[in-house]
Amino acid sequence: MEVVLHLPAVPNVELVAAKAVETLGEAMGMDRDGIEAVSVAVVEACLNAMEHGGSSFVVRLAGEDGVSPRMRVEVEDQGRGFDPDACPPDDSTRVHGCVSKRGWGLILIRELMDDVQISSRPGLTRVRMWKELENAP
Amino acid sequence: MNEPQINLQTAVLDDGLGLISAAGYINNEGGQAVADAASELVGGGCQSLVIDLEGTRIINSIGVSILLEIMEKIMEGAGKLAFCNLTPTIAKTFEIMGLDQYAGIFSDREAAVTSFDTDGTA
């Protein structure tokens, strides 16, 4: 079971990906909390793809069987790329009175999903993430 | 669960407590709509606010960052803020981004409203 979306970088298109997560998650038997966690993660990945990528990007969703069935989500863009290791740390002191309130996307993705792999170079950035069916936020 | 347009309702409760009920996607536009509603209530004399997210199932970090700005403005005026009816994912997002350090998080509206009555802090 796989869903592939070729999405233009237009406002609120990330909700199309979130809707696909909801549909696939329900078909896989994922609970509501799990679906909502994946939805927020895919929204953040789509926003990053639109901010750093080009005029379009690709979202792939798939169910993976096994001892621990899980949903796999990939968001891929062909933008300029970035250094994943240079992303800001999870530091709550950034919140109140901080200079910038941006840059939370990858932190949220890593916290809400069970496993995350990021590869990036100029012309191809891929965020690949997994959520087990039984793991709520 | 993925309505792009946010639906807001506001009210002033007893003791001048402001209430905002938000249903829909809290992105940049949704966050700004909540911020505008909060500013209007504070400008009308509400020192403390309850933001009820019962109808909100999905958010993004830009929208939450705008909510952070609301908190800062309210706190600068010695006001207080409480959230209620968060989904587990939204509650975790607030925790990750540190909102729970500056605003009360409550399971339902009654608990949020009562928190202002009991100790004056949310």
Tab-separated table of C-alpha atoms in Angstrom:
chain	number	residue	atom	x	y	z
A	1	MET	CA	0.000	0.000	0.000
A	2	GLU	CA	1.676	3.200	-1.160
A	3	VAL	CA	0.551	6.752	-1.863
A	4	VAL	CA	2.653	9.144	-3.957
A	5	LEU	CA	1.780	12.846	-4.129
A	6	HIS	CA	3.429	15.353	-6.455
A	7	LEU	CA	2.552	18.662	-4.839
A	8	PRO	CA	3.025	22.247	-5.959
A	9	ALA	CA	4.444	24.714	-3.450
A	10	VAL	CA	1.227	26.621	-2.815
A	11	PRO	CA	-0.380	27.743	0.461
A	12	ASN	CA	-1.977	25.001	2.568
A	13	VAL	CA	-0.965	22.196	0.168
A	14	GLU	CA	0.569	20.499	3.223
A	15	LEU	CA	-2.991	19.670	4.263
A	16	VAL	CA	-3.283	17.424	1.206
A	17	ALA	CA	-0.410	15.362	2.588
A	18	ALA	CA	-1.983	15.389	6.051
A	19	LYS	CA	-5.262	14.144	4.578
A	20	ALA	CA	-3.411	11.320	2.835
A	21	VAL	CA	-1.797	10.404	6.173
A	22	GLU	CA	-5.244	10.282	7.754
A	23	THR	CA	-6.665	8.081	5.006
A	24	LEU	CA	-3.726	5.669	4.938
A	25	GLY	CA	-3.454	5.602	8.723
A	26	GLU	CA	-7.108	4.657	9.093
A	27	ALA	CA	-6.715	1.928	6.486
A	28	MET	CA	-3.709	0.567	8.385
A	29	GLY	CA	-5.517	0.650	11.726
A	30	MET	CA	-3.380	3.407	13.253
A	31	ASP	CA	-5.066	5.104	16.189
A	32	ARG	CA	-6.173	8.740	16.117
A	33	ASP	CA	-3.272	10.012	18.228
A	34	GLY	CA	-0.747	8.320	15.959
A	35	ILE	CA	-2.380	9.727	12.841
A	36	GLU	CA	-2.336	13.234	14.285
A	37	ALA	CA	1.338	12.947	15.261
A	38	VAL	CA	2.285	11.837	11.741
A	39	SER	CA	0.093	14.581	10.283
A	40	VAL	CA	1.912	17.317	12.197
A	41	ALA	CA	5.280	15.795	11.244
A	42	VAL	CA	4.393	15.617	7.550
A	43	VAL	CA	3.066	19.184	7.645
A	44	GLU	CA	6.413	20.368	9.052
A	45	ALA	CA	8.351	18.393	6.446
A	46	CYS	CA	6.208	19.877	3.671
A	47	LEU	CA	6.732	23.415	5.001
A	48	ASN	CA	10.495	22.832	5.000
A	49	ALA	CA	10.333	21.475	1.458
A	50	MET	CA	8.438	24.540	0.313
A	51	GLU	CA	10.756	26.924	2.162
A	52	HIS	CA	14.032	25.374	1.045
A	53	GLY	CA	12.951	23.536	-2.095
A	54	GLY	CA	11.742	24.519	-5.487
A	55	SER	CA	8.300	24.952	-6.965
A	56	SER	CA	7.162	21.410	-6.217
A	57	PHE	CA	7.973	18.440	-4.010
A	58	VAL	CA	7.021	14.800	-3.570
A	59	VAL	CA	5.422	13.012	-0.620
A	60	ARG	CA	5.416	9.208	-0.441
A	61	LEU	CA	3.442	7.287	2.176
A	62	ALA	CA	3.526	3.561	2.698
A	63	GLY	CA	2.529	0.940	5.206
A	64	GLU	CA	5.275	-1.462	6.286
A	65	ASP	CA	4.423	-4.872	7.701
A	66	GLY	CA	6.589	-6.735	10.143
A	67	VAL	CA	6.887	-7.424	13.855
A	68	SER	CA	6.012	-3.765	14.472
A	69	PRO	CA	3.847	-2.518	11.593
A	70	ARG	CA	4.525	1.121	10.842
A	71	MET	CA	3.871	3.962	8.422
A	72	ARG	CA	6.740	5.301	6.344
A	73	VAL	CA	6.656	8.893	5.125
A	74	GLU	CA	9.112	10.473	2.708
A	75	VAL	CA	9.176	14.134	1.708
A	76	GLU	CA	11.561	14.952	-1.118
A	77	ASP	CA	12.451	18.244	-2.743
A	78	GLN	CA	14.985	19.414	-5.282
A	79	GLY	CA	15.989	22.624	-3.564
A	80	ARG	CA	19.342	23.948	-2.456
A	81	GLY	CA	19.615	21.522	0.454
A	82	PHE	CA	20.761	22.150	4.008
A	83	ASP	CA	22.958	20.688	6.732
A	84	PRO	CA	20.697	18.644	9.046
A	85	ASP	CA	23.394	18.633	11.748
A	86	ALA	CA	23.390	22.430	11.795
A	87	CYS	CA	19.743	22.666	12.797
A	88	PRO	CA	19.063	24.385	16.120
A	89	PRO	CA	19.097	22.198	19.228
A	90	ASP	CA	16.056	21.431	21.305
A	91	ASP	CA	16.464	24.343	23.688
A	92	SER	CA	13.383	25.775	25.361
A	93	THR	CA	15.289	28.944	26.239
A	94	ARG	CA	14.767	29.857	22.599
A	95	VAL	CA	11.112	30.370	23.306
A	96	HIS	CA	10.576	33.353	25.550
A	97	GLY	CA	12.236	36.542	24.429
A	98	CYS	CA	14.292	34.760	21.795
A	99	VAL	CA	15.521	36.343	18.614
A	100	SER	CA	13.872	33.871	16.274
A	101	LYS	CA	10.950	31.522	16.771
A	102	ARG	CA	11.537	29.614	13.552
A	103	GLY	CA	13.436	26.413	13.056
A	104	TRP	CA	11.258	24.044	15.037
A	105	GLY	CA	10.275	21.801	12.124
A	106	LEU	CA	12.962	19.123	12.380
A	107	ILE	CA	12.807	19.149	16.179
A	108	LEU	CA	9.069	18.421	16.083
A	109	ILE	CA	9.528	15.749	13.414
A	110	ARG	CA	12.175	13.971	15.480
A	111	GLU	CA	10.057	14.140	18.628
A	112	LEU	CA	6.762	13.059	17.081
A	113	MET	CA	8.066	10.208	14.910
A	114	ASP	CA	9.772	6.985	15.995
A	115	ASP	CA	12.635	7.095	13.504
A	116	VAL	CA	13.872	9.831	11.172
A	117	GLN	CA	16.547	9.824	8.464
A	118	ILE	CA	17.553	12.993	6.642
A	119	SER	CA	19.773	13.240	3.608
A	120	SER	CA	20.456	16.508	1.867
A	121	ARG	CA	22.665	17.843	-0.870
A	122	PRO	CA	22.103	20.565	-3.455
A	123	GLY	CA	19.321	19.350	-5.709
A	124	LEU	CA	17.949	16.585	-3.504
A	125	THR	CA	16.751	16.633	0.089
A	126	ARG	CA	14.877	13.667	1.480
A	127	VAL	CA	13.278	13.420	4.932
A	128	ARG	CA	12.284	9.823	5.646
A	129	MET	CA	10.402	9.025	8.829
A	130	TRP	CA	8.528	6.161	10.445
A	131	LYS	CA	5.742	5.822	12.994
A	132	GLU	CA	4.792	2.509	14.527
A	133	LEU	CA	1.075	1.811	14.682
A	134	GLU	CA	1.078	1.344	18.437
A	135	ASN	CA	3.099	4.419	19.439
A	136	ALA	CA	0.985	7.439	20.298
A	137	PRO	CA	2.656	10.817	21.026
B	1	MET	CA	-9.559	17.254	10.665
B	2	ASN	CA	-7.739	19.356	8.092
B	3	GLU	CA	-9.893	22.431	7.601
B	4	PRO	CA	-7.708	25.237	6.229
B	5	GLN	CA	-9.958	27.985	7.578
B	6	ILE	CA	-10.012	28.594	11.288
B	7	ASN	CA	-13.320	29.307	13.011
B	8	LEU	CA	-13.074	31.564	16.041
B	9	GLN	CA	-15.575	32.501	18.708
B	10	THR	CA	-14.842	34.909	21.536
B	11	ALA	CA	-16.617	35.767	24.771
B	12	VAL	CA	-16.018	37.638	28.005
B	13	LEU	CA	-16.800	35.482	31.012
B	14	ASP	CA	-17.372	36.479	34.623
B	15	ASP	CA	-14.581	38.447	36.283
B	16	GLY	CA	-13.426	39.744	32.917
B	17	LEU	CA	-11.890	36.502	31.779
B	18	GLY	CA	-11.566	36.347	28.004
B	19	LEU	CA	-12.403	33.146	26.110
B	20	ILE	CA	-11.314	32.223	22.597
B	21	SER	CA	-12.619	29.016	21.010
B	22	ALA	CA	-10.594	28.038	17.950
B	23	ALA	CA	-11.497	25.274	15.511
B	24	GLY	CA	-9.379	24.568	12.448
B	25	TYR	CA	-5.801	24.665	11.227
B	26	ILE	CA	-3.469	26.838	13.306
B	27	ASN	CA	-0.961	27.909	10.676
B	28	ASN	CA	0.306	31.437	10.078
B	29	GLU	CA	-3.181	32.683	9.214
B	30	GLY	CA	-4.934	30.739	11.962
B	31	GLY	CA	-2.335	31.776	14.533
B	32	GLN	CA	-2.674	35.397	13.493
B	33	ALA	CA	-6.461	35.180	13.756
B	34	VAL	CA	-6.120	33.901	17.331
B	35	ALA	CA	-3.582	36.656	18.068
B	36	ASP	CA	-5.936	39.320	16.723
B	37	ALA	CA	-8.807	37.969	18.812
B	38	ALA	CA	-6.575	37.942	21.888
B	39	SER	CA	-5.453	41.511	21.263
B	40	GLU	CA	-9.058	42.610	20.947
B	41	LEU	CA	-10.018	40.969	24.234
B	42	VAL	CA	-6.993	42.371	26.053
B	43	GLY	CA	-7.666	45.788	24.572
B	44	GLY	CA	-11.212	45.508	25.885
B	45	GLY	CA	-9.960	44.984	29.423
B	46	CYS	CA	-9.451	41.208	29.738
B	47	GLN	CA	-6.225	40.614	31.648
B	48	SER	CA	-6.415	36.847	31.412
B	49	LEU	CA	-7.455	34.552	28.589
B	50	VAL	CA	-8.507	30.966	28.061
B	51	ILE	CA	-7.875	29.561	24.588
B	52	ASP	CA	-10.015	26.474	23.942
B	53	LEU	CA	-8.674	24.315	21.097
B	54	GLU	CA	-11.358	21.637	21.213
B	55	GLY	CA	-12.032	21.929	17.490
B	56	THR	CA	-8.374	22.064	16.467
B	57	ARG	CA	-6.710	18.832	15.337
B	58	ILE	CA	-3.683	20.078	13.425
B	59	ILE	CA	-1.174	22.867	13.872
B	60	ASN	CA	2.200	23.872	12.539
B	61	SER	CA	5.238	25.448	14.156
B	62	ILE	CA	4.641	28.829	12.508
B	63	GLY	CA	1.152	29.034	14.002
B	64	VAL	CA	2.434	27.981	17.408
B	65	SER	CA	5.174	30.616	17.197
B	66	ILE	CA	2.479	33.240	16.739
B	67	LEU	CA	0.729	31.890	19.838
B	68	LEU	CA	4.037	32.393	21.651
B	69	GLU	CA	3.907	36.038	20.682
B	70	ILE	CA	0.445	36.305	22.237
B	71	MET	CA	1.825	34.878	25.450
B	72	GLU	CA	4.659	37.364	25.533
B	73	LYS	CA	2.328	40.331	25.058
B	74	ILE	CA	-0.091	39.123	27.712
B	75	MET	CA	2.718	38.428	30.170
B	76	GLU	CA	4.217	41.862	29.546
B	77	GLY	CA	0.890	43.283	30.727
B	78	ALA	CA	0.892	41.036	33.820
B	79	GLY	CA	-1.917	38.979	32.343
B	80	LYS	CA	-2.262	35.210	32.327
B	81	LEU	CA	-3.121	32.637	29.699
B	82	ALA	CA	-4.458	29.099	29.774
B	83	PHE	CA	-5.080	26.516	27.046
B	84	CYS	CA	-7.555	23.665	27.196
B	85	ASN	CA	-8.868	20.718	25.178
B	86	LEU	CA	-5.572	19.973	23.443
B	87	THR	CA	-5.082	16.748	21.520
B	88	PRO	CA	-2.126	14.648	22.765
B	89	THR	CA	-0.085	15.707	19.713
B	90	ILE	CA	-0.816	19.408	20.206
B	91	ALA	CA	-0.045	19.087	23.928
B	92	LYS	CA	3.276	17.436	23.097
B	93	THR	CA	4.054	20.120	20.519
B	94	PHE	CA	3.384	22.822	23.107
B	95	GLU	CA	5.640	20.982	25.547
B	96	ILE	CA	8.454	20.661	22.996
B	97	MET	CA	8.222	24.337	22.078
B	98	GLY	CA	8.036	25.400	25.724
B	99	LEU	CA	4.565	26.943	25.836
B	100	ASP	CA	3.732	24.916	28.918
B	101	GLN	CA	6.340	26.895	30.853
B	102	TYR	CA	4.395	30.086	30.421
B	103	ALA	CA	0.736	29.076	30.155
B	104	GLY	CA	-1.462	26.629	31.985
B	105	ILE	CA	-2.568	23.528	30.081
B	106	PHE	CA	-5.893	22.042	31.181
B	107	SER	CA	-7.980	19.096	30.132
B	108	ASP	CA	-11.196	21.057	29.661
B	109	ARG	CA	-12.629	24.563	29.757
B	110	GLU	CA	-14.043	24.283	33.258
B	111	ALA	CA	-10.656	23.341	34.681
B	112	ALA	CA	-8.985	26.222	32.842
B	113	VAL	CA	-11.541	28.780	34.036
B	114	THR	CA	-11.477	27.448	37.585
B	115	SER	CA	-7.686	27.732	37.700
B	116	PHE	CA	-7.951	31.505	37.568
B	117	ASP	CA	-10.468	31.465	40.415
B	118	THR	CA	-8.465	29.301	42.776
B	119	ASP	CA	-4.971	30.721	42.795
B	120	GLY	CA	-4.922	33.488	40.242
B	121	THR	CA	-2.363	31.678	38.155
B	122	ALA	CA	-3.014	29.488	35.156
